[in-house]
PDB file of N, CA, C and O in Angstrom:
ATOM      1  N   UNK A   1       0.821  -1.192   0.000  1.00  0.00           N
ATOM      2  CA  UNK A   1       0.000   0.000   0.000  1.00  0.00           C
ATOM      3  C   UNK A   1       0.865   1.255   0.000  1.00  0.00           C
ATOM      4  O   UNK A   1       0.761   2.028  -0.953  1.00  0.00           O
ATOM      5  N   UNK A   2       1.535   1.464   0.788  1.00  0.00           N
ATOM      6  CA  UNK A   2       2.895   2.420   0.926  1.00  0.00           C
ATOM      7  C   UNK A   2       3.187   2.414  -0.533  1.00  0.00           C
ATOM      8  O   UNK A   2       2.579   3.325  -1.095  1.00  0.00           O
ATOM      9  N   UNK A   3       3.955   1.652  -1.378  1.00  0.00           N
ATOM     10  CA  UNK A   3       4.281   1.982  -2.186  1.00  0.00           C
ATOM     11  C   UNK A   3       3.725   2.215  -3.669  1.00  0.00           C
ATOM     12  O   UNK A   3       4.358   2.609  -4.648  1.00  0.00           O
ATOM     13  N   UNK A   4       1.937   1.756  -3.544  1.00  0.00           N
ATOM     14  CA  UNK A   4       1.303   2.334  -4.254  1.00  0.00           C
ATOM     15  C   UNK A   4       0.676   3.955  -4.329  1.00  0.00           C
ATOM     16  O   UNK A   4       0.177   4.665  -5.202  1.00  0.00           O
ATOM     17  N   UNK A   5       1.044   4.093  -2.762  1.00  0.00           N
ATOM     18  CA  UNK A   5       0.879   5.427  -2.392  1.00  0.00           C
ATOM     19  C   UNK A   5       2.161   6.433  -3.173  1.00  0.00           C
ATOM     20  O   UNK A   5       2.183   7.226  -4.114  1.00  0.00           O
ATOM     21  N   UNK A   6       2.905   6.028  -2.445  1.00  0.00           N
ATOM     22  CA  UNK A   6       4.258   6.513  -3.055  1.00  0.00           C
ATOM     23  C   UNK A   6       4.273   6.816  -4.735  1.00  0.00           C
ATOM     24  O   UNK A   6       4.436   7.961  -5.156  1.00  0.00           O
ATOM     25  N   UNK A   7       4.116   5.854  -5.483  1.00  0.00           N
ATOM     26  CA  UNK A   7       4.083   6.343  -7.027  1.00  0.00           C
ATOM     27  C   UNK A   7       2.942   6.944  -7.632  1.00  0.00           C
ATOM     28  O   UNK A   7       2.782   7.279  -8.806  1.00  0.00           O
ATOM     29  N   UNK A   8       2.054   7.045  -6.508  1.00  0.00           N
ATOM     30  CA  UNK A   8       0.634   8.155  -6.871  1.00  0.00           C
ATOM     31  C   UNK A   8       1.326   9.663  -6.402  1.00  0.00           C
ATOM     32  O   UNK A   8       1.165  10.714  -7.023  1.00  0.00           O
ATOM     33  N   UNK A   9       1.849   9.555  -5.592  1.00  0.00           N
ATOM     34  CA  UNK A   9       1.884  11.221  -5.016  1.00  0.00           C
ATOM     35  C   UNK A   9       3.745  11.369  -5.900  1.00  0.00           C
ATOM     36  O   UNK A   9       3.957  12.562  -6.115  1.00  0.00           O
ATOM     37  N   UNK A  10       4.506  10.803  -6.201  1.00  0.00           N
ATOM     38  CA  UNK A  10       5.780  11.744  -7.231  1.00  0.00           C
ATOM     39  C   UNK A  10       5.101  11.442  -8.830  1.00  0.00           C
ATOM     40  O   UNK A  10       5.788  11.611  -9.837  1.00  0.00           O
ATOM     41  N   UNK A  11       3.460  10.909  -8.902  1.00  0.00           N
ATOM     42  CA  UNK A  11       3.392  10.341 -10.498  1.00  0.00           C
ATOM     43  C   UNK A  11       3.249  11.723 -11.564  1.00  0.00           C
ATOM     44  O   UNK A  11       2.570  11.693 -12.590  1.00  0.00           O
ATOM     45  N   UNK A  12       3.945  12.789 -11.146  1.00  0.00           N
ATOM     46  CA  UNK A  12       3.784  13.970 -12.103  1.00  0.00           C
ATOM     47  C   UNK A  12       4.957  14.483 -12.097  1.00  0.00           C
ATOM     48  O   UNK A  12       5.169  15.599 -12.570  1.00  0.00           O
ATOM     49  N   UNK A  13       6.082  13.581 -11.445  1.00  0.00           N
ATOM     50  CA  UNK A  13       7.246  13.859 -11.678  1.00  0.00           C
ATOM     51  C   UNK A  13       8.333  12.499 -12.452  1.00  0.00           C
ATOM     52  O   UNK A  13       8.115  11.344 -12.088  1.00  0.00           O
ATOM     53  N   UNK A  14       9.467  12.778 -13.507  1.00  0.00           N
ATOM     54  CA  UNK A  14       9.512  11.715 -14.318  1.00  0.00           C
ATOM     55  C   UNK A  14      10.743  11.347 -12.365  1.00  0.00           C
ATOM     56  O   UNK A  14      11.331  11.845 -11.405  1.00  0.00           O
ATOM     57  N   UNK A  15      10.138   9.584 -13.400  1.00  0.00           N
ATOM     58  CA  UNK A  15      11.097   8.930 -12.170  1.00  0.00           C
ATOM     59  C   UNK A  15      11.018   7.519 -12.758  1.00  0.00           C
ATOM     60  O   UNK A  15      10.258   7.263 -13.693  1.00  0.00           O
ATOM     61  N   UNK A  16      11.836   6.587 -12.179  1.00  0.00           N
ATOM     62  CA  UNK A  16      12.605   5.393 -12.218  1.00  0.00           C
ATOM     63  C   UNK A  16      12.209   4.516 -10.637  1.00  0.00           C
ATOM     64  O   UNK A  16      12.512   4.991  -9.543  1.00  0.00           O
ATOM     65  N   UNK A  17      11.597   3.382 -10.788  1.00  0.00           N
ATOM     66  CA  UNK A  17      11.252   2.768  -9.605  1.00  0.00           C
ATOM     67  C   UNK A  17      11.863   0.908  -9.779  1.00  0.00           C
ATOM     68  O   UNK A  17      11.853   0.198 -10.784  1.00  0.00           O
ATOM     69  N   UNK A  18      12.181   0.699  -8.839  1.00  0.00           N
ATOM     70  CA  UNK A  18      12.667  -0.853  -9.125  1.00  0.00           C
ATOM     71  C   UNK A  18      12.693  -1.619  -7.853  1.00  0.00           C
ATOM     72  O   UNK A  18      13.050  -1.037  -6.828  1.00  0.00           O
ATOM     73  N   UNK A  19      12.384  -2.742  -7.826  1.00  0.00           N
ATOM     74  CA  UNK A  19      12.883  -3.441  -6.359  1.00  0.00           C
ATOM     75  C   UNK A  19      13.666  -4.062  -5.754  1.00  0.00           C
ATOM     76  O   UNK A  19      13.936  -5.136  -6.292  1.00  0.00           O
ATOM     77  N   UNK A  20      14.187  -3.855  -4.811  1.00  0.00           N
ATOM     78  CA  UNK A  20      15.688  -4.683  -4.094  1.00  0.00           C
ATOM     79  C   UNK A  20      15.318  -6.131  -4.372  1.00  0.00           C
ATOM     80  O   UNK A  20      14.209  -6.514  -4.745  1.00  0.00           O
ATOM     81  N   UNK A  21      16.253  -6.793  -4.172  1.00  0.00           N
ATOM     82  CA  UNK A  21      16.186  -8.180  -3.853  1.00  0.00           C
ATOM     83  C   UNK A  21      15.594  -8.355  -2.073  1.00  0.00           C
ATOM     84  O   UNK A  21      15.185  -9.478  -1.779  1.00  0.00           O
ATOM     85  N   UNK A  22      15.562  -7.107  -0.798  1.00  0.00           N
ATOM     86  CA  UNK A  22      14.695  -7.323  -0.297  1.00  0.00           C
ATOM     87  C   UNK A  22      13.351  -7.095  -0.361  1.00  0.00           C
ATOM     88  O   UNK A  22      12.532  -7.677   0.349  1.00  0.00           O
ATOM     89  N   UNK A  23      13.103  -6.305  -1.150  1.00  0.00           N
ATOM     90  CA  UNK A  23      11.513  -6.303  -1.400  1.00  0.00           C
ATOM     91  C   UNK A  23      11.497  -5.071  -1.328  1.00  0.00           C
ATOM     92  O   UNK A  23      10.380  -4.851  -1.796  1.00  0.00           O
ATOM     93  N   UNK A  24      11.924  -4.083  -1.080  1.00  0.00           N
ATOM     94  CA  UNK A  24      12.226  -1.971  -0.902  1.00  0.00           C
ATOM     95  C   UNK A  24      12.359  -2.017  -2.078  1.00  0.00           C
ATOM     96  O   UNK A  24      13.116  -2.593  -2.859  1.00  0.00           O
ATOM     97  N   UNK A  25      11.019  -0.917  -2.179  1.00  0.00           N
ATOM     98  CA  UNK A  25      10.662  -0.160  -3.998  1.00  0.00           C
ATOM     99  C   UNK A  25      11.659   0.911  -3.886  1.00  0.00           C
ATOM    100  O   UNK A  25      11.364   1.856  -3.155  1.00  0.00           O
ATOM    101  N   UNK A  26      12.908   0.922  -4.552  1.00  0.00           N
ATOM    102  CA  UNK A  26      13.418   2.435  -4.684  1.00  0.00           C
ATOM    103  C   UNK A  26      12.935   3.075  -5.736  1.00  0.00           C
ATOM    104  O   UNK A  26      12.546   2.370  -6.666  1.00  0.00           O
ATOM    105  N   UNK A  27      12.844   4.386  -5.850  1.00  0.00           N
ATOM    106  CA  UNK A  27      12.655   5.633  -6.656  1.00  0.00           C
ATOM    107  C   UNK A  27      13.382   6.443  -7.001  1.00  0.00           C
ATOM    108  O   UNK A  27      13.804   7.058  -6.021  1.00  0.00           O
ATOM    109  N   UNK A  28      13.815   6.828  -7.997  1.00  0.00           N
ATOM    110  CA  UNK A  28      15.298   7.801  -8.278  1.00  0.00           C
ATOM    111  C   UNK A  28      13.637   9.215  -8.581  1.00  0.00           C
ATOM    112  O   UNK A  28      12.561   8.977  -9.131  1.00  0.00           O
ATOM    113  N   UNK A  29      13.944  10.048  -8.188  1.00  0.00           N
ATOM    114  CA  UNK A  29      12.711  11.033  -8.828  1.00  0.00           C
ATOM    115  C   UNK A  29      13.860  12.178  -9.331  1.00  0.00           C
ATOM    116  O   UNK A  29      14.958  12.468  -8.857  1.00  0.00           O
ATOM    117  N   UNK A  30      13.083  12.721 -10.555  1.00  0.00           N
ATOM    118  CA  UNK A  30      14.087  13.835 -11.142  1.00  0.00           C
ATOM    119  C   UNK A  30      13.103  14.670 -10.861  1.00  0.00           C
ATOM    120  O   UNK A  30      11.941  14.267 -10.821  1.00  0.00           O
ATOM    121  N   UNK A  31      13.513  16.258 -10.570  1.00  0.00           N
ATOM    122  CA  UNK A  31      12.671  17.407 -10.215  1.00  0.00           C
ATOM    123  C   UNK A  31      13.783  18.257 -10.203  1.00  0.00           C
ATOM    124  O   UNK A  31      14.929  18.149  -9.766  1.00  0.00           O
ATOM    125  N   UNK A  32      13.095  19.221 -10.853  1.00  0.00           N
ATOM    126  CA  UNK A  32      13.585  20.781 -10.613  1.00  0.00           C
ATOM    127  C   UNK A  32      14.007  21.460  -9.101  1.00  0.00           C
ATOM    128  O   UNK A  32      13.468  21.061  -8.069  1.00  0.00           O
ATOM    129  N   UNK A  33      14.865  22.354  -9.106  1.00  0.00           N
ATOM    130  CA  UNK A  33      14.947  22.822  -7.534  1.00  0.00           C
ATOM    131  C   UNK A  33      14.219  23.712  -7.027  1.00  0.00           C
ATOM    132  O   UNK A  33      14.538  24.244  -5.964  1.00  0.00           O
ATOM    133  N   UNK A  34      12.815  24.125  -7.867  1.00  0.00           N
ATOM    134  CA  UNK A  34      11.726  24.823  -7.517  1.00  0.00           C
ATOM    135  C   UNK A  34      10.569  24.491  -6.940  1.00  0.00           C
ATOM    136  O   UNK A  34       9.594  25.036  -6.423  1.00  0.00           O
ATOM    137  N   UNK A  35      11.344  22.485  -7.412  1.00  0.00           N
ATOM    138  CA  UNK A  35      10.185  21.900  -6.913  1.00  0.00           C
ATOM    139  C   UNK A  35      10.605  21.366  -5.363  1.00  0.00           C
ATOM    140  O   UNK A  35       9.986  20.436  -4.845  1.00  0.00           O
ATOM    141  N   UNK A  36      11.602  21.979  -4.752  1.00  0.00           N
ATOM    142  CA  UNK A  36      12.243  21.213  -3.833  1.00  0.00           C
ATOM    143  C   UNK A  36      11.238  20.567  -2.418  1.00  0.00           C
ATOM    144  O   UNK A  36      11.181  19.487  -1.829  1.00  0.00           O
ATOM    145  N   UNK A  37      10.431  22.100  -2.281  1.00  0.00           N
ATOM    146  CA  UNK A  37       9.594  22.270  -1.169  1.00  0.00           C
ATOM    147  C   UNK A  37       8.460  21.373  -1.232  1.00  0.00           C
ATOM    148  O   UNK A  37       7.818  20.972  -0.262  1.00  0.00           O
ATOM    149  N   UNK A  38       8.191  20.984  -2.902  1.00  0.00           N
ATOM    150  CA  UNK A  38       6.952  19.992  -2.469  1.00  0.00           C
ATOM    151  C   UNK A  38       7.426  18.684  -2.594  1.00  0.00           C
ATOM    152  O   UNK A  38       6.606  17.810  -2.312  1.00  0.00           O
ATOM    153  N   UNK A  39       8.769  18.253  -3.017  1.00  0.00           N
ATOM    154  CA  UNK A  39       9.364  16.745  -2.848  1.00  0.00           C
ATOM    155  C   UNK A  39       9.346  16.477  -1.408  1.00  0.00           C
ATOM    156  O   UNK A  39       8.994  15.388  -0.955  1.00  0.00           O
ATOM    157  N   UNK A  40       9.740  17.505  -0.655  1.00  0.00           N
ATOM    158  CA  UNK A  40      10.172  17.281   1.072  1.00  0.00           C
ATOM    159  C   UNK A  40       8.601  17.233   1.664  1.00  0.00           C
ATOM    160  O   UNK A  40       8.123  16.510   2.537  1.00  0.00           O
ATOM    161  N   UNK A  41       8.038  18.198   0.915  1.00  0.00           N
ATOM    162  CA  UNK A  41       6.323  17.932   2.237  1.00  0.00           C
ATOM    163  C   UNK A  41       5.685  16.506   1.650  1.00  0.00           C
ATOM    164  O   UNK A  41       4.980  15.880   2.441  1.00  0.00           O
ATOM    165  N   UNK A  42       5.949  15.765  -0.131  1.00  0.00           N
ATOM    166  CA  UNK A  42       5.283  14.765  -0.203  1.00  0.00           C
ATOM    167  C   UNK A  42       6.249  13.393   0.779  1.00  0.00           C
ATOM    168  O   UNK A  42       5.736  12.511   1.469  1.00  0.00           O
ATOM    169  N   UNK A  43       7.736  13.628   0.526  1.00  0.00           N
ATOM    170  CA  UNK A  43       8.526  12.905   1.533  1.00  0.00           C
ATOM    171  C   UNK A  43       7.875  12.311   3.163  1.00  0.00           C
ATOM    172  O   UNK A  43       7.708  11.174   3.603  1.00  0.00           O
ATOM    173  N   UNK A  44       7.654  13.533   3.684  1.00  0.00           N
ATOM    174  CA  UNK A  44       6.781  13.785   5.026  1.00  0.00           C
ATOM    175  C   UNK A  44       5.621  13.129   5.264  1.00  0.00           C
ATOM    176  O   UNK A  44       5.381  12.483   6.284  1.00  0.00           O
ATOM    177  N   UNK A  45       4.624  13.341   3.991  1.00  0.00           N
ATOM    178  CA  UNK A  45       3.471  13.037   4.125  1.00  0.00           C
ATOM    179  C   UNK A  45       3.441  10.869   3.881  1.00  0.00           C
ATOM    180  O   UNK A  45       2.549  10.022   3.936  1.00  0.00           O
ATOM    181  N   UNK A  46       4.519  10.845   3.695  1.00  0.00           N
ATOM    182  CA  UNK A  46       4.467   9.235   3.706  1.00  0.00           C
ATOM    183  C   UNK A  46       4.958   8.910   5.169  1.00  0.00           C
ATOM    184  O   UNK A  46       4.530   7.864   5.658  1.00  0.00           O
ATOM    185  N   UNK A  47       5.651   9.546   5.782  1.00  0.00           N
ATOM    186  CA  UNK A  47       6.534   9.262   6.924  1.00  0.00           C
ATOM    187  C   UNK A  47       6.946   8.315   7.089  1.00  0.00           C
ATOM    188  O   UNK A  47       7.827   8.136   6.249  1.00  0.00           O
ATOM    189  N   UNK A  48       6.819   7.282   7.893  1.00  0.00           N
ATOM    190  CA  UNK A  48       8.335   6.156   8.847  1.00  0.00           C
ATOM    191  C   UNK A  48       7.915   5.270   6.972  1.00  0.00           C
ATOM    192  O   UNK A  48       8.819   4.729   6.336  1.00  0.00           O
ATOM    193  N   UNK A  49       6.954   5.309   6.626  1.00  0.00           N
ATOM    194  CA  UNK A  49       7.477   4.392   5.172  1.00  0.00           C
ATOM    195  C   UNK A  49       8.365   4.428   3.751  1.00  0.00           C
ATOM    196  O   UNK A  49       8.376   3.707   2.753  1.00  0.00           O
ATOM    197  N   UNK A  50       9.307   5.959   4.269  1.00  0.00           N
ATOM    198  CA  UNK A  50      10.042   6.050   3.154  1.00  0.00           C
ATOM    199  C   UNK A  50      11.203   6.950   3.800  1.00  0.00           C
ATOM    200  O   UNK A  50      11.063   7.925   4.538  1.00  0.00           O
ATOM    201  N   UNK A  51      12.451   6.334   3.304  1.00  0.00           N
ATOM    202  CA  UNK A  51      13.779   7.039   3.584  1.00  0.00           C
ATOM    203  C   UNK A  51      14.196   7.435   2.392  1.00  0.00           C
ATOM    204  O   UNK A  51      13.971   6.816   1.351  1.00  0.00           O
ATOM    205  N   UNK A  52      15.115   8.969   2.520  1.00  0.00           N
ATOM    206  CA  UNK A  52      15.257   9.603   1.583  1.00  0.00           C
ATOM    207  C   UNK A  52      17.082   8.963   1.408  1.00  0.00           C
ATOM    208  O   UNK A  52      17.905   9.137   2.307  1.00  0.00           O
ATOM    209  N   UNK A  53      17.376   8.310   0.221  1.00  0.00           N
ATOM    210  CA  UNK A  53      19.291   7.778   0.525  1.00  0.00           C
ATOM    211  C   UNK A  53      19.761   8.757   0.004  1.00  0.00           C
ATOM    212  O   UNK A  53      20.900   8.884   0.453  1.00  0.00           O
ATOM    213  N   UNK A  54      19.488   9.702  -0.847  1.00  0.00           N
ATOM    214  CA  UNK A  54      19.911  11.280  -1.671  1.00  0.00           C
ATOM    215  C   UNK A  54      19.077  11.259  -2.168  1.00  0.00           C
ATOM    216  O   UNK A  54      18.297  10.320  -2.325  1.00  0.00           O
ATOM    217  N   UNK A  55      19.009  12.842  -2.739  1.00  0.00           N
ATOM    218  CA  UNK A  55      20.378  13.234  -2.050  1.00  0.00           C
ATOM    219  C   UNK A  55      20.296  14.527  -0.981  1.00  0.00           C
ATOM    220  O   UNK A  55      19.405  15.372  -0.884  1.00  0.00           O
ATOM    221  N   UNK A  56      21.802  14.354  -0.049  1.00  0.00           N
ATOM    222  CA  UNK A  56      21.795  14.577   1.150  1.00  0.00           C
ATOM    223  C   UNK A  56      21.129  15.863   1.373  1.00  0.00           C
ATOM    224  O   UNK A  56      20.853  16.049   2.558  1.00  0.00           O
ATOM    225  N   UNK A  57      20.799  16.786   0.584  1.00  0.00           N
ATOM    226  CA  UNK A  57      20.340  18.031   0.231  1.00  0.00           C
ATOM    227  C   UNK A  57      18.877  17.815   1.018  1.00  0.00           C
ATOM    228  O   UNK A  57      18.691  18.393   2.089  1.00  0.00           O
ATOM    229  N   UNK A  58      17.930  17.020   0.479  1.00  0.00           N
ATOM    230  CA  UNK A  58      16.731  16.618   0.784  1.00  0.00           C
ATOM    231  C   UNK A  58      16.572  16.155   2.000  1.00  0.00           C
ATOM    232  O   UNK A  58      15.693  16.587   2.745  1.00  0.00           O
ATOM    233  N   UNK A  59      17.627  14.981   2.421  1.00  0.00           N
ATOM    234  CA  UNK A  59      17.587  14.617   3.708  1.00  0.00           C
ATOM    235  C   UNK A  59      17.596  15.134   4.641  1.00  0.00           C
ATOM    236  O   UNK A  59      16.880  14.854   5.603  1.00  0.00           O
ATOM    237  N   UNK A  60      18.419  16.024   4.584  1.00  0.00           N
ATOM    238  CA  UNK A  60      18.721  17.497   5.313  1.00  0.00           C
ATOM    239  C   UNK A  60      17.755  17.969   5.839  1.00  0.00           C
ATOM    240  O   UNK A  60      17.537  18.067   7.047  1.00  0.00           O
ATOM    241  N   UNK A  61      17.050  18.325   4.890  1.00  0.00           N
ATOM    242  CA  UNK A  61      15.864  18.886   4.655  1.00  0.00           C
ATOM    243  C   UNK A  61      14.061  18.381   5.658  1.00  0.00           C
ATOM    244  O   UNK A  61      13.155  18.836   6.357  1.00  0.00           O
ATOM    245  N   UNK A  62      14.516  17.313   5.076  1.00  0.00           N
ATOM    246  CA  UNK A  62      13.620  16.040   5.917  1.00  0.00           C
ATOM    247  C   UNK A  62      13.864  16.128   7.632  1.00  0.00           C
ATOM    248  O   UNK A  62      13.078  16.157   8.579  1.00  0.00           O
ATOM    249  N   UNK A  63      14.980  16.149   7.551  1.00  0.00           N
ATOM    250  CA  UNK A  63      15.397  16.220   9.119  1.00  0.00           C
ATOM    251  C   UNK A  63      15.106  17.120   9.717  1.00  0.00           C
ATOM    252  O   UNK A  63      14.486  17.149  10.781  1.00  0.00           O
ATOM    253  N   UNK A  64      15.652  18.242   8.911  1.00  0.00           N
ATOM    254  CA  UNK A  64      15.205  19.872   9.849  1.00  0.00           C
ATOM    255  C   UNK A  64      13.920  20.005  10.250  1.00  0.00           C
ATOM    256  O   UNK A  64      13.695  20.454  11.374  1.00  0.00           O
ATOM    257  N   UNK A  65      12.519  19.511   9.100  1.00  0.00           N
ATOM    258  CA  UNK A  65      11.086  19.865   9.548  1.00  0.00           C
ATOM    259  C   UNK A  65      11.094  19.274  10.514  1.00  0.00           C
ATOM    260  O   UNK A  65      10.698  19.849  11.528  1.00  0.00           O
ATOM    261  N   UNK A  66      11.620  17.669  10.608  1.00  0.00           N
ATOM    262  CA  UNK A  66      11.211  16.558  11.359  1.00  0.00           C
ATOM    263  C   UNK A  66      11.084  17.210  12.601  1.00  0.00           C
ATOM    264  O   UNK A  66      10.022  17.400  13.195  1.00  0.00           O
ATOM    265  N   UNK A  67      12.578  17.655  13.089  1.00  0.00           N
ATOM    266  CA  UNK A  67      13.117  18.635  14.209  1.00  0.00           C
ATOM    267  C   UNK A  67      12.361  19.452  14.430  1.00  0.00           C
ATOM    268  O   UNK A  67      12.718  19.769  15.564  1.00  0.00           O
ATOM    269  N   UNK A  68      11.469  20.123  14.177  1.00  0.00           N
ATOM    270  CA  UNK A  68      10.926  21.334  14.368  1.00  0.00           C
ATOM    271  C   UNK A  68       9.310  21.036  14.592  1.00  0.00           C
ATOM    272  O   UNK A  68       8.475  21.785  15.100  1.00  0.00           O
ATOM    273  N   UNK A  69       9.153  19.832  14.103  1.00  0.00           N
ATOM    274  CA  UNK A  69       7.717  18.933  14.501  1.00  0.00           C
ATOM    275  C   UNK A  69       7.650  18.597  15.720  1.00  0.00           C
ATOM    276  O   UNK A  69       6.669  18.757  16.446  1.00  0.00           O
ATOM    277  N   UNK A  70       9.310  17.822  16.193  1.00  0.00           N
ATOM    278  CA  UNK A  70       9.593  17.696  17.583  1.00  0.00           C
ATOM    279  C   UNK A  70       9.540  18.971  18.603  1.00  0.00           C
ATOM    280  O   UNK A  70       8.862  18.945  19.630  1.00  0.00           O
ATOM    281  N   UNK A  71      10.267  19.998  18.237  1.00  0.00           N
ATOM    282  CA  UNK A  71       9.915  21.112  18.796  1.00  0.00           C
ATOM    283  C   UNK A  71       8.720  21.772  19.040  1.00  0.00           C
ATOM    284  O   UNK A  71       8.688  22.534  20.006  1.00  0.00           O
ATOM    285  N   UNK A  72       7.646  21.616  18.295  1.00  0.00           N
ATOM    286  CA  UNK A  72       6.552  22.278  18.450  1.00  0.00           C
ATOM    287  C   UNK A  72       5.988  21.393  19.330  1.00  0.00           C
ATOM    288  O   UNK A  72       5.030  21.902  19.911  1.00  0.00           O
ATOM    289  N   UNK A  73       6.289  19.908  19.749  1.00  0.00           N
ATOM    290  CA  UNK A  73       5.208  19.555  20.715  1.00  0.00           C
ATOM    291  C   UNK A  73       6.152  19.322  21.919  1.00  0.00           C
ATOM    292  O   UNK A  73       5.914  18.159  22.245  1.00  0.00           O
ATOM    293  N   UNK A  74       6.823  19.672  22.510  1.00  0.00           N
ATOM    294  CA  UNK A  74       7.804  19.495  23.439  1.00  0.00           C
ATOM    295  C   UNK A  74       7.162  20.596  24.663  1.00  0.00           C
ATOM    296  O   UNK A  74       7.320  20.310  25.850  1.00  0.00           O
ATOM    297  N   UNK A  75       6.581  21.608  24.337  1.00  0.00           N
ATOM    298  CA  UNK A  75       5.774  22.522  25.060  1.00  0.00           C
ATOM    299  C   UNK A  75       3.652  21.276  25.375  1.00  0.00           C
ATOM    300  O   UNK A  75       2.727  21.521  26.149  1.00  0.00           O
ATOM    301  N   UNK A  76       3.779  20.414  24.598  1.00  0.00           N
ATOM    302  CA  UNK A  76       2.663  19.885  25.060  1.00  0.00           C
ATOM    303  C   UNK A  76       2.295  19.183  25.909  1.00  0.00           C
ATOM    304  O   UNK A  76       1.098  18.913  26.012  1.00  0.00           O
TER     305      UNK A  76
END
């Protein structure tokens, strides 16, 4: 399900999908760097079912909101 999810929400961006010999669908996705902000919120919106391996730019990226998700409920 995850990973039918997954190639519905990058399917308007060109990309490359294949499966490990363990069974992990990878995705190479190509996008513009305008599109950066909505690769990282669709990233998010899958959460613990998808790791970003590059590039590190994104991950980065991934991490910082993550961080700041943590922060906002640390006062709750």
């Amino acid at each position: 399900m995850a990973d039918d999810r997954s190639i519905h929400i990058f399917s308007s961006y060109e990309r490359v999908c294949y499966r490990k010999d363990d069974g992990n669908l990878i995705m190479q996705i190509y996008y513009y760097r305008f599109n950066t902000d909505d690769i990282v919120r669709n990233i998010l919106f899958l959460g613990h079912y998808v790791k970003v391996i590059s590039p590190a730019c994104i991950a980065e990226k991934v991490k910082e909101q993550l961080k700041q998700v943590c922060e906002n409920y640390k006062s709750c």
